[in-house]
Coordinates of C-alpha atoms in Angstrom, one line a residue:
Chain A
X1 CA 72.5 -5.9 -90.6
X2 CA 70.7 -4.8 -93.8
X3 CA 72.8 -5.4 -96.8
X4 CA 72.5 -4.4 -100.4
X5 CA 72.5 -7.3 -102.9
X6 CA 76.2 -6.6 -104.2
X7 CA 77.3 -6.5 -100.6
X8 CA 75.8 -10.0 -99.7
X9 CA 78.1 -11.9 -101.8
X10 CA 81.4 -10.3 -100.8
X11 CA 81.7 -11.8 -97.2
X12 CA 80.8 -15.3 -98.5
X13 CA 83.5 -14.9 -101.3
X14 CA 86.1 -13.9 -98.6
X15 CA 85.5 -16.9 -96.5
X16 CA 85.4 -19.2 -99.2
X17 CA 89.0 -20.0 -99.6
X18 CA 89.2 -21.0 -95.8
X19 CA 86.2 -23.2 -96.0
X20 CA 87.5 -24.9 -99.2
X21 CA 90.9 -25.6 -97.6
X22 CA 89.2 -27.0 -94.4
X23 CA 86.8 -29.1 -96.6
X24 CA 89.9 -30.6 -98.5
X25 CA 92.7 -30.6 -95.6
X26 CA 90.3 -31.9 -92.9
X27 CA 87.4 -33.9 -94.4
X28 CA 88.9 -34.8 -97.6
X29 CA 92.1 -36.1 -95.9
X30 CA 90.1 -37.9 -93.4
X31 CA 88.2 -39.7 -96.0
X32 CA 91.5 -40.7 -97.9
X33 CA 93.0 -41.9 -94.8
X34 CA 89.9 -44.0 -94.0
X35 CA 90.2 -45.4 -97.6
X36 CA 93.8 -46.1 -96.9
X37 CA 93.0 -48.0 -93.7
X38 CA 90.9 -50.5 -95.8
X39 CA 93.6 -51.2 -98.4
X40 CA 96.7 -53.6 -98.4
X41 CA 99.3 -50.8 -98.5
X42 CA 101.5 -52.2 -96.0
X43 CA 104.9 -51.9 -97.9
X44 CA 106.8 -49.0 -99.3
X45 CA 105.3 -49.6 -102.7
X46 CA 101.9 -48.0 -102.9
X47 CA 99.1 -50.6 -103.2
X48 CA 95.7 -49.5 -103.0
X49 CA 94.0 -52.8 -103.5
X50 CA 91.0 -53.4 -101.2
X51 CA 91.5 -55.5 -98.1
X52 CA 88.4 -55.0 -96.2
X53 CA 88.8 -55.1 -92.4
X54 CA 92.3 -56.9 -92.4
X55 CA 94.2 -53.9 -90.8
X56 CA 91.6 -53.4 -88.1
X57 CA 91.4 -57.1 -87.3
X58 CA 95.2 -57.3 -87.2
X59 CA 95.2 -54.4 -84.8
X60 CA 92.8 -55.7 -82.5
X61 CA 94.6 -59.0 -82.1
X62 CA 98.0 -57.2 -81.8
X63 CA 99.6 -57.2 -78.4
X64 CA 101.0 -53.8 -78.9
X65 CA 97.7 -52.2 -79.9
X66 CA 95.9 -53.9 -77.2
X67 CA 98.6 -52.4 -74.8
X68 CA 98.1 -49.0 -76.3
X69 CA 94.3 -49.3 -75.7
X70 CA 94.9 -50.2 -72.1
X71 CA 97.5 -47.3 -71.8
X72 CA 95.3 -44.7 -73.3
X73 CA 92.4 -45.6 -71.0
X74 CA 94.6 -45.6 -67.8
X75 CA 96.6 -42.5 -68.8
X76 CA 93.6 -40.5 -69.7
X77 CA 91.8 -41.3 -66.4
X78 CA 95.1 -40.5 -64.4
X79 CA 95.9 -37.4 -66.4
X80 CA 92.5 -35.7 -66.2
X81 CA 92.0 -36.5 -62.5
X82 CA 95.4 -35.2 -61.4
X83 CA 95.4 -32.2 -63.7
X84 CA 91.8 -31.1 -62.8
X85 CA 92.5 -31.7 -58.9
X86 CA 95.9 -30.0 -58.9
X87 CA 94.5 -27.0 -61.2
X88 CA 91.5 -26.5 -58.9
X89 CA 93.7 -26.6 -55.9
X90 CA 95.8 -23.9 -57.2
X91 CA 93.0 -21.8 -58.5
X92 CA 91.4 -21.9 -55.0
X93 CA 94.9 -21.0 -53.3
X94 CA 95.3 -18.1 -55.6
X95 CA 91.8 -16.9 -55.2
X96 CA 92.3 -16.3 -51.4
X97 CA 93.3 -12.7 -52.0
X98 CA 96.9 -13.4 -51.7
X99 CA 100.0 -11.3 -52.2
X100 CA 102.2 -11.6 -55.3
X101 CA 99.1 -13.2 -57.1
X102 CA 100.5 -12.5 -60.5
X103 CA 104.0 -14.1 -59.7
X104 CA 102.3 -17.2 -58.5
X105 CA 100.0 -17.4 -61.6
X106 CA 102.9 -17.0 -64.0
X107 CA 105.0 -19.6 -62.2
X108 CA 102.1 -22.1 -62.6
X109 CA 101.2 -21.3 -66.3
X110 CA 104.6 -20.9 -67.7
X111 CA 105.0 -24.5 -68.6
X112 CA 102.3 -24.2 -71.0
X113 CA 104.6 -22.0 -73.1
X114 CA 107.0 -24.8 -73.6
X115 CA 107.0 -27.6 -76.1
X116 CA 106.1 -31.1 -75.2
X117 CA 109.5 -32.1 -76.5
X118 CA 111.2 -29.9 -74.1
X119 CA 109.0 -31.1 -71.3
X120 CA 109.8 -34.8 -72.3
X121 CA 113.6 -34.0 -72.4
X122 CA 113.8 -32.5 -69.0
X123 CA 111.4 -35.0 -67.2
X124 CA 113.4 -37.9 -68.7
X125 CA 116.3 -36.7 -66.5
X126 CA 114.3 -35.8 -63.4
X127 CA 112.6 -39.2 -63.2
X128 CA 115.6 -41.1 -64.5
X129 CA 115.7 -43.8 -61.7
X130 CA 119.4 -43.4 -61.1
X131 CA 119.4 -39.7 -60.6
X132 CA 116.9 -36.6 -60.3
X133 CA 114.3 -37.1 -57.8
X134 CA 115.6 -40.4 -56.7
X135 CA 118.9 -38.8 -55.3
X136 CA 116.4 -36.4 -53.1
X137 CA 114.5 -39.5 -52.0
X138 CA 117.6 -41.5 -51.2
X139 CA 119.0 -38.4 -49.2
X140 CA 115.7 -38.4 -47.2
X141 CA 116.3 -42.1 -46.4
X142 CA 114.1 -43.7 -48.8
X143 CA 115.5 -47.3 -49.3
X144 CA 113.3 -48.5 -52.3
X145 CA 113.3 -45.6 -54.7
X146 CA 110.7 -45.9 -57.6
X147 CA 111.7 -47.1 -60.9
X148 CA 109.6 -44.4 -62.5
X149 CA 109.2 -45.0 -66.3
X150 CA 111.5 -48.0 -66.3
X151 CA 108.9 -50.1 -64.2
X152 CA 107.1 -52.7 -65.9
X153 CA 104.7 -53.3 -63.2
X154 CA 100.9 -53.1 -63.9
X155 CA 98.5 -52.6 -61.2
X156 CA 96.1 -54.6 -60.7
X157 CA 97.3 -57.0 -63.3
X158 CA 94.2 -58.7 -64.4
X159 CA 94.9 -60.9 -67.3
X160 CA 92.6 -60.2 -70.4
X161 CA 93.7 -62.4 -73.4
X162 CA 97.5 -61.7 -73.9
X163 CA 97.7 -58.5 -71.9
X164 CA 97.7 -57.5 -68.3
X165 CA 94.9 -54.9 -67.6
X166 CA 95.4 -52.2 -65.2
X167 CA 97.6 -49.1 -64.8
X168 CA 101.1 -49.4 -65.9
X169 CA 103.2 -47.7 -63.1
X170 CA 105.5 -46.3 -65.7
X171 CA 102.7 -44.1 -67.0
X172 CA 102.6 -42.3 -63.6
X173 CA 106.0 -40.7 -64.6
X174 CA 104.6 -39.7 -68.0
X175 CA 101.4 -38.2 -66.2
X176 CA 103.7 -36.2 -63.7
X177 CA 105.3 -34.6 -66.7
X178 CA 101.9 -33.8 -68.5
X179 CA 100.4 -32.4 -65.1
X180 CA 103.4 -30.1 -64.7
X181 CA 103.0 -28.8 -68.2
X182 CA 99.1 -28.8 -68.2
X183 CA 97.7 -27.9 -64.7
X184 CA 98.4 -24.2 -65.3
X185 CA 95.6 -24.4 -68.1
X186 CA 93.2 -25.8 -65.6
X187 CA 94.1 -23.4 -63.0
X188 CA 93.5 -20.5 -65.4
X189 CA 90.2 -21.9 -66.5
X190 CA 88.9 -22.4 -62.8
X191 CA 90.4 -19.0 -61.8
X192 CA 88.4 -17.4 -64.6
X193 CA 85.3 -19.4 -63.3
X194 CA 85.8 -18.2 -59.7
X195 CA 86.3 -14.7 -60.6
X196 CA 83.1 -14.8 -62.6
X197 CA 81.0 -15.7 -59.5
X198 CA 79.7 -12.5 -58.0
X199 CA 80.7 -11.8 -54.4
X200 CA 77.1 -10.8 -53.5
X201 CA 76.2 -14.5 -53.9
X202 CA 78.6 -15.6 -51.2
X203 CA 77.8 -12.6 -49.0
X204 CA 74.0 -13.2 -49.4
X205 CA 74.5 -16.9 -48.4
X206 CA 76.6 -15.7 -45.3
X207 CA 73.8 -13.4 -44.3
X208 CA 71.4 -16.2 -44.5
X209 CA 73.7 -18.1 -42.0
X210 CA 75.2 -20.7 -44.3
X211 CA 78.5 -22.2 -43.3
X212 CA 81.6 -21.7 -45.4
X213 CA 81.5 -25.4 -46.3
X214 CA 77.8 -25.3 -47.4
X215 CA 78.5 -22.1 -49.6
X216 CA 81.5 -24.0 -51.1
X217 CA 79.5 -27.2 -51.9
X218 CA 76.2 -25.6 -52.8
X219 CA 77.0 -22.3 -54.5
X220 CA 80.7 -22.4 -55.8
X221 CA 81.3 -25.9 -57.1
X222 CA 77.9 -26.1 -59.1
X223 CA 78.9 -22.7 -60.7
X224 CA 82.1 -24.2 -61.8
X225 CA 80.5 -27.3 -63.5
X226 CA 80.4 -25.9 -67.1
X227 CA 84.2 -25.2 -66.8
X228 CA 84.7 -28.8 -65.5
X229 CA 83.0 -30.1 -68.7
X230 CA 85.1 -27.9 -70.8
X231 CA 88.3 -29.0 -69.1
X232 CA 87.6 -32.7 -69.4
X233 CA 86.8 -32.3 -73.1
X234 CA 90.0 -30.4 -73.8
X235 CA 92.2 -32.5 -71.5
X236 CA 90.6 -35.8 -72.7
X237 CA 91.3 -34.9 -76.3
X238 CA 94.8 -33.9 -75.7
X239 CA 95.4 -37.2 -73.8
X240 CA 93.9 -39.3 -76.7
X241 CA 96.1 -37.7 -79.1
X242 CA 99.2 -37.7 -77.1
X243 CA 102.4 -38.1 -79.1
X244 CA 105.3 -35.9 -78.7
X245 CA 106.0 -36.0 -75.1
X246 CA 105.8 -39.8 -74.9
X247 CA 108.1 -39.9 -77.9
X248 CA 110.5 -37.7 -76.5
X249 CA 110.4 -38.9 -72.8
X250 CA 110.2 -42.7 -72.8
X251 CA 109.3 -44.2 -76.3
X252 CA 107.1 -47.5 -76.3
X253 CA 108.8 -48.7 -73.3
X254 CA 109.5 -52.3 -72.3
X255 CA 106.6 -54.6 -73.0
X256 CA 104.8 -51.4 -74.4
X257 CA 103.9 -50.1 -70.9
X258 CA 104.3 -46.6 -72.1
X259 CA 103.1 -47.0 -75.8
X260 CA 100.4 -44.9 -77.0
X261 CA 98.3 -45.0 -80.3
X262 CA 100.0 -41.9 -81.4
X263 CA 103.4 -43.3 -81.1
X264 CA 102.5 -46.7 -82.6
X265 CA 100.9 -44.9 -85.6
X266 CA 104.1 -42.9 -86.1
X267 CA 106.4 -45.8 -86.0
X268 CA 104.5 -48.3 -88.0
X269 CA 103.7 -45.8 -90.7
X270 CA 107.0 -43.8 -91.0
X271 CA 109.5 -46.4 -89.7
X272 CA 107.9 -49.7 -91.0
X273 CA 106.0 -48.4 -94.0
X274 CA 102.8 -50.1 -92.9
X275 CA 100.5 -47.4 -94.3
X276 CA 97.3 -49.3 -94.1
X277 CA 97.9 -50.2 -90.4
X278 CA 99.0 -46.7 -89.5
X279 CA 95.9 -45.4 -91.2
X280 CA 93.7 -47.8 -89.3
X281 CA 95.3 -46.7 -85.9
X282 CA 94.8 -43.0 -86.8
X283 CA 90.9 -43.7 -87.7
X284 CA 90.6 -45.3 -84.3
X285 CA 92.2 -42.4 -82.6
X286 CA 89.8 -40.1 -84.6
X287 CA 86.8 -42.1 -83.6
X288 CA 87.8 -41.9 -79.9
X289 CA 88.4 -38.1 -80.1
X290 CA 85.1 -37.6 -82.0
X291 CA 83.2 -39.5 -79.4
X292 CA 84.3 -36.8 -77.0
X293 CA 84.3 -33.7 -79.3
X294 CA 81.3 -34.0 -81.5
X295 CA 78.7 -33.8 -78.7
X296 CA 80.5 -30.9 -77.2
X297 CA 80.7 -29.0 -80.5
X298 CA 77.1 -29.6 -81.2
X299 CA 75.9 -28.5 -77.6
X300 CA 78.1 -25.4 -78.0
X301 CA 76.6 -24.5 -81.3
X302 CA 73.1 -24.9 -79.9
X303 CA 73.8 -22.8 -76.9
X304 CA 75.1 -20.0 -79.3
X305 CA 72.0 -20.2 -81.5
X306 CA 69.7 -19.9 -78.6
X307 CA 71.9 -17.1 -76.9
Chain L
X1 CA 87.7 -16.4 -36.0
X2 CA 90.5 -15.0 -33.8
X3 CA 93.6 -13.4 -35.3
X4 CA 95.8 -16.1 -34.4
X5 CA 94.0 -18.9 -36.4
X6 CA 93.7 -16.5 -39.4
X7 CA 97.4 -15.8 -39.1
X8 CA 98.1 -19.7 -39.0
X9 CA 95.7 -20.2 -42.0
X10 CA 97.6 -17.4 -43.9
X11 CA 101.0 -19.1 -43.2
X12 CA 99.7 -22.4 -44.1
X13 CA 98.5 -20.9 -47.5
X14 CA 101.7 -19.3 -48.3
X15 CA 103.7 -22.3 -47.4
X16 CA 101.7 -24.5 -49.7
X17 CA 101.8 -22.1 -52.5
X18 CA 105.6 -21.7 -52.2
X19 CA 106.1 -25.4 -52.1
X20 CA 103.9 -25.8 -55.3
X21 CA 106.0 -22.9 -56.9
X22 CA 109.2 -24.8 -56.0
X23 CA 108.0 -28.0 -57.7
X24 CA 107.1 -26.0 -60.8
X25 CA 110.5 -24.2 -61.0
X26 CA 112.6 -27.3 -60.2
X27 CA 112.9 -28.4 -63.7
X28 CA 114.0 -25.1 -65.0
X29 CA 116.6 -24.8 -62.1
X30 CA 117.8 -28.3 -63.2
X31 CA 118.2 -27.1 -66.8
X32 CA 119.8 -24.0 -65.9
X33 CA 122.5 -25.4 -63.6
X34 CA 123.2 -28.4 -65.7
X35 CA 123.6 -26.4 -68.9
X36 CA 126.4 -24.4 -67.5
X37 CA 128.2 -27.3 -65.9
X38 CA 131.7 -28.4 -67.2
X39 CA 132.3 -31.8 -68.9
X40 CA 133.4 -33.4 -65.6
X41 CA 130.6 -32.2 -63.4
X42 CA 127.7 -33.9 -65.2
X43 CA 127.8 -37.3 -63.6
X44 CA 124.1 -38.5 -62.7
X45 CA 125.0 -38.4 -58.9
X46 CA 125.7 -34.5 -59.1
X47 CA 122.5 -33.6 -60.5
X48 CA 121.5 -31.3 -57.8
X49 CA 125.0 -29.7 -57.1
X50 CA 125.6 -26.2 -58.3
X51 CA 128.4 -25.8 -60.8
X52 CA 131.8 -25.0 -59.8
X53 CA 131.8 -22.1 -62.3
X54 CA 130.4 -21.0 -65.5
X55 CA 131.3 -23.1 -68.2
X56 CA 129.9 -22.3 -71.5
X57 CA 130.9 -25.3 -73.7
X58 CA 127.4 -26.9 -73.3
X59 CA 125.9 -23.8 -75.0
X60 CA 128.6 -23.5 -77.4
X61 CA 128.1 -27.1 -78.8
X62 CA 124.3 -26.9 -78.5
X63 CA 124.2 -23.7 -80.4
X64 CA 126.7 -25.0 -82.8
X65 CA 124.4 -28.0 -83.5
X66 CA 120.9 -26.3 -83.3
X67 CA 121.5 -23.0 -84.8
X68 CA 120.3 -23.9 -88.4
X69 CA 117.2 -25.4 -86.9
X70 CA 116.5 -22.5 -84.6
X71 CA 116.7 -20.4 -88.1
X72 CA 114.3 -22.8 -89.7
X73 CA 111.7 -22.6 -87.0
X74 CA 111.9 -18.7 -87.2
X75 CA 111.5 -18.7 -91.0
X76 CA 108.5 -21.1 -90.4
X77 CA 106.9 -19.5 -87.4
X78 CA 106.8 -15.9 -88.4
X79 CA 105.4 -16.1 -91.8
X80 CA 102.9 -18.8 -90.9
X81 CA 101.8 -16.7 -87.8
X82 CA 101.2 -13.7 -89.9
X83 CA 99.2 -15.5 -92.5
X84 CA 97.2 -17.2 -89.9
X85 CA 96.3 -13.9 -88.2
X86 CA 95.3 -12.3 -91.6
X87 CA 93.1 -15.1 -92.5
X88 CA 91.7 -15.6 -88.9
X89 CA 90.7 -12.0 -88.8
X90 CA 89.0 -12.2 -92.2
X91 CA 87.0 -15.1 -91.4
X92 CA 86.2 -14.1 -87.8
X93 CA 84.8 -10.8 -89.1
X94 CA 82.6 -12.7 -91.6
X95 CA 81.5 -15.1 -89.0
X96 CA 80.6 -12.5 -86.4
X97 CA 79.3 -9.4 -88.4
X98 CA 78.4 -10.8 -91.8
X99 CA 76.6 -14.1 -90.9
X100 CA 74.7 -15.9 -93.8
X101 CA 72.6 -18.8 -93.9
X102 CA 74.5 -21.8 -92.7
X103 CA 77.6 -19.9 -91.6
X104 CA 77.4 -21.0 -87.9
X105 CA 77.1 -24.7 -89.2
X106 CA 80.1 -24.2 -91.5
X107 CA 82.0 -22.5 -88.5
X108 CA 81.3 -25.6 -86.4
X109 CA 82.5 -27.8 -89.1
X110 CA 85.6 -25.8 -89.2
X111 CA 86.2 -26.0 -85.5
X112 CA 86.2 -29.8 -85.7
X113 CA 89.5 -29.5 -87.5
X114 CA 91.1 -28.0 -84.3
X115 CA 90.5 -31.2 -82.3
X116 CA 91.3 -34.0 -84.8
X117 CA 94.4 -36.0 -84.2
X118 CA 96.7 -35.0 -87.1
X119 CA 97.7 -38.6 -87.5
X120 CA 94.4 -38.8 -89.3
X121 CA 95.3 -36.6 -92.0
X122 CA 99.0 -37.3 -92.2
X123 CA 99.4 -39.9 -94.8
X124 CA 97.3 -38.1 -97.5
X125 CA 99.0 -34.8 -96.4
X126 CA 102.4 -36.1 -97.1
X127 CA 101.3 -37.4 -100.6
X128 CA 99.8 -34.1 -101.3
X129 CA 102.9 -32.2 -100.4
X130 CA 105.0 -34.5 -102.5
X131 CA 102.5 -33.9 -105.4
X132 CA 102.8 -30.1 -105.3
X133 CA 106.6 -30.2 -104.6
X134 CA 106.5 -28.8 -101.2
X135 CA 107.3 -31.9 -99.2
X136 CA 110.4 -31.5 -96.9
X137 CA 110.4 -27.7 -97.2
X138 CA 109.7 -24.8 -94.9
X139 CA 107.1 -23.4 -97.3
X140 CA 105.2 -26.7 -97.1
X141 CA 105.2 -26.6 -93.3
X142 CA 104.0 -22.8 -93.5
X143 CA 101.1 -24.0 -95.7
X144 CA 100.2 -26.9 -93.2
X145 CA 100.5 -24.7 -90.2
X146 CA 98.3 -21.9 -91.8
X147 CA 95.6 -24.5 -92.9
X148 CA 95.4 -26.3 -89.6
X149 CA 95.7 -23.0 -87.6
X150 CA 92.4 -21.6 -89.4
X151 CA 90.0 -23.0 -86.8
X152 CA 91.7 -21.7 -83.7
X153 CA 92.5 -18.2 -85.3
X154 CA 89.0 -17.8 -86.6
X155 CA 87.5 -18.8 -83.2
X156 CA 89.6 -16.4 -81.2
X157 CA 88.9 -13.3 -83.5
X158 CA 85.4 -14.2 -84.1
X159 CA 84.7 -14.1 -80.3
X160 CA 86.9 -11.1 -80.1
X161 CA 84.8 -9.3 -82.8
X162 CA 81.5 -10.4 -81.3
X163 CA 82.2 -7.9 -78.7
X164 CA 82.4 -4.9 -80.9
X165 CA 79.0 -3.1 -80.8
X166 CA 77.0 -3.7 -84.1
X167 CA 75.8 0.0 -83.7
X168 CA 79.3 1.1 -84.6
X169 CA 79.0 -0.9 -87.8
X170 CA 75.7 0.4 -88.7
X171 CA 76.9 4.0 -88.2
X172 CA 79.8 3.4 -90.5
X173 CA 77.5 2.0 -93.2
X174 CA 75.3 5.1 -93.2
X175 CA 78.5 7.0 -93.9
X176 CA 78.7 4.9 -97.0
X177 CA 81.2 2.2 -95.9
X178 CA 81.1 -1.4 -97.3
X179 CA 82.6 -4.7 -96.1
X180 CA 86.1 -3.4 -96.5
X181 CA 85.5 0.2 -95.3
X182 CA 83.9 -1.1 -92.1
X183 CA 86.9 -3.5 -91.5
X184 CA 89.4 -0.8 -92.2
X185 CA 87.9 2.0 -90.1
X186 CA 86.0 0.2 -87.3
X187 CA 87.2 -3.4 -86.9
X188 CA 90.9 -3.2 -87.6
X189 CA 91.6 -0.3 -85.4
X190 CA 89.7 -2.0 -82.5
X191 CA 91.2 -5.4 -83.0
X192 CA 95.0 -4.9 -82.2
X193 CA 94.7 -6.8 -79.1
X194 CA 92.9 -9.6 -80.9
X195 CA 95.8 -9.8 -83.4
X196 CA 98.3 -9.9 -80.5
X197 CA 96.5 -12.8 -78.7
X198 CA 96.2 -14.8 -82.1
X199 CA 99.9 -13.9 -82.9
X200 CA 101.4 -15.1 -79.7
X201 CA 99.3 -18.0 -79.6
X202 CA 100.0 -19.3 -83.1
X203 CA 103.7 -18.4 -82.6
X204 CA 104.2 -20.5 -79.5
X205 CA 102.1 -23.5 -81.0
X206 CA 103.9 -23.4 -84.2
X207 CA 107.5 -23.2 -82.6
X208 CA 106.6 -25.9 -80.3
X209 CA 104.9 -28.4 -82.7
X210 CA 106.4 -31.8 -83.4
X211 CA 104.3 -34.1 -85.2
X212 CA 104.2 -32.2 -88.6
X213 CA 107.7 -31.1 -88.2
X214 CA 109.1 -34.7 -87.7
X215 CA 107.0 -36.3 -90.4
X216 CA 107.2 -33.5 -93.1
X217 CA 111.0 -32.7 -93.1
X218 CA 114.3 -34.3 -93.0
X219 CA 117.8 -33.3 -92.1
X220 CA 118.5 -29.7 -93.2
X221 CA 114.9 -28.6 -93.3
X222 CA 114.1 -29.8 -89.7
X223 CA 112.6 -27.2 -87.2
X224 CA 114.1 -26.8 -83.8
X225 CA 112.0 -29.5 -81.8
X226 CA 113.0 -32.3 -84.1
X227 CA 116.6 -31.4 -83.8
X228 CA 116.4 -31.3 -80.1
X229 CA 114.8 -34.5 -80.0
X230 CA 117.5 -36.0 -82.3
X231 CA 120.1 -34.4 -79.9
X232 CA 118.7 -35.8 -76.6
X233 CA 117.9 -39.2 -78.3
X234 CA 121.5 -39.7 -79.1
X235 CA 123.8 -41.4 -76.7
X236 CA 126.9 -39.7 -77.4
X237 CA 125.7 -36.2 -76.5
X238 CA 126.7 -35.0 -73.2
X239 CA 124.0 -34.1 -70.6
X240 CA 125.0 -30.5 -70.3
X241 CA 124.7 -30.0 -74.0
X242 CA 121.2 -31.4 -74.1
X243 CA 120.0 -29.2 -71.2
X244 CA 121.6 -26.2 -73.0
X245 CA 119.8 -27.3 -76.2
X246 CA 116.5 -27.6 -74.5
X247 CA 116.8 -24.0 -73.0
X248 CA 117.8 -22.6 -76.4
X249 CA 114.8 -24.3 -78.0
X250 CA 112.5 -23.1 -75.3
X251 CA 113.8 -19.5 -75.1
X252 CA 111.8 -17.7 -77.7
X253 CA 108.5 -18.9 -76.5
X254 CA 109.4 -18.3 -72.8
X255 CA 110.5 -14.7 -73.7
X256 CA 107.2 -14.1 -75.3
X257 CA 105.5 -15.6 -72.4
X258 CA 107.5 -13.3 -69.9
X259 CA 106.8 -10.2 -71.8
X260 CA 103.3 -10.9 -73.2
X261 CA 102.1 -13.5 -70.8
X262 CA 98.7 -11.8 -70.4
X263 CA 97.8 -12.3 -74.1
X264 CA 99.1 -15.8 -74.1
X265 CA 96.7 -16.7 -71.3
X266 CA 93.8 -15.1 -73.3
X267 CA 94.6 -17.3 -76.1
X268 CA 94.9 -20.3 -73.8
X269 CA 91.3 -19.6 -72.5
X270 CA 90.0 -18.8 -76.0
X271 CA 90.7 -22.3 -77.1
X272 CA 88.1 -23.8 -74.8
X273 CA 85.2 -22.7 -77.2
X274 CA 83.5 -20.2 -74.9
X275 CA 86.4 -17.7 -74.9

């Protein structure tokens, strides 16, 4: 738009406070946290003397933090796969021109409106080994009911240094709760994607004699690819940051089988006053999230500019 | 395909959908029946059994314990939501209709703030709030939620305004309207839906948030989710009280979802950059 000179600085002035706030609260505070992570501030008394990589080297040798990294990796894979799979399945079922579509949609999405804390509290009971789903399984005649989040088993337990590498079975229970809460989001995303595919595309393929399966694999799925990328990014960063659900549902667990960096950071910083270590954990979390988010943000911006 | 196979497929489809729906509703069912059970019916082996009557002592105790915190959350979520929507709309308006050199880059830098783990700003944030005297206070939490809500609110409203044709703005300009005039006469009347989407999304997020709430407040100032976590974490509290508490804590956002779910879903999808 053409603007007069006096009009040009008003918009800039209007948005300046927000940009300054973001500059200070996001970038300034991250820099500050980064600085704290290199200090010896590991008691209640503030101590900003430089300690180099001490906090980081402590963490990478620490049994609990090693367990956390294993858990984050295992949980992220499990959570993304399950949430995407179930979300896509729900979207496909709903997209079959069904009756009462709105009702089903609402039932699958409503957990998104709840707090992770509420979800944690409820699923802690549902997956409590001595009640909940295990009662139903026992009534069905299942002898060995699962231990859910109490289990200390890790599969496959490959010994790496001091930890057993693999999927701690207790995390399956946490994943069930998160999938219950988040799959509605994936469903909504895929449903929006499916609805954006013009019917003519399918019709044209049918006229050309394509089989339903071919249409599905060669036309529909490729069209959903950008959505899958978005979903992986969103779910991935949620998984790397996760704190409240684990804190409310299980806590760190025996042998730290359900511990995650978010919980460790919180406990070591605010319960143990190890600010330097807490800052180092959160910088590692930030690095992991950035690996996922930054390329995505840059490519989104490029797409916008070329649009 | 014959009619029978079609019918069988339809039946299969509805059966599968019904089973999935059942799974999604089970937790709510358990919360509901447990919350109205009497003290002698909340043993672990009776989880799935219906209550023998309607006992409200669970709710009475949960409400007695949580009422101040519900009030705190309301005092936090409502003002923070209003402020977020106002700032988001101003920013979105500038970033969609008054772009300047570098504004897209600045916007991307702002969006990054939406994805960071808040653990990575928490230590300086606490020191900062202590310095300005807002640590352990509802106004302090309002400030925090407004600032960290800027990226998502700006994003949703910017995408919303991008859909308003620029010709309308040009016409308003010719009539002698400037930055504020155009906003008042063109953008604002057309953006009620956008405000509703942002409002619902922010309200839900702030109401449900836990990390800031638990790190920045103690005792009397705690929002509902911290109080709920304390309630369920204590061994002495009865199970029916916990479930009644969880339902009370979830009720406001559930009601918003039931009545305005359409807008909530729009906010949900807007968070994935390409709204």
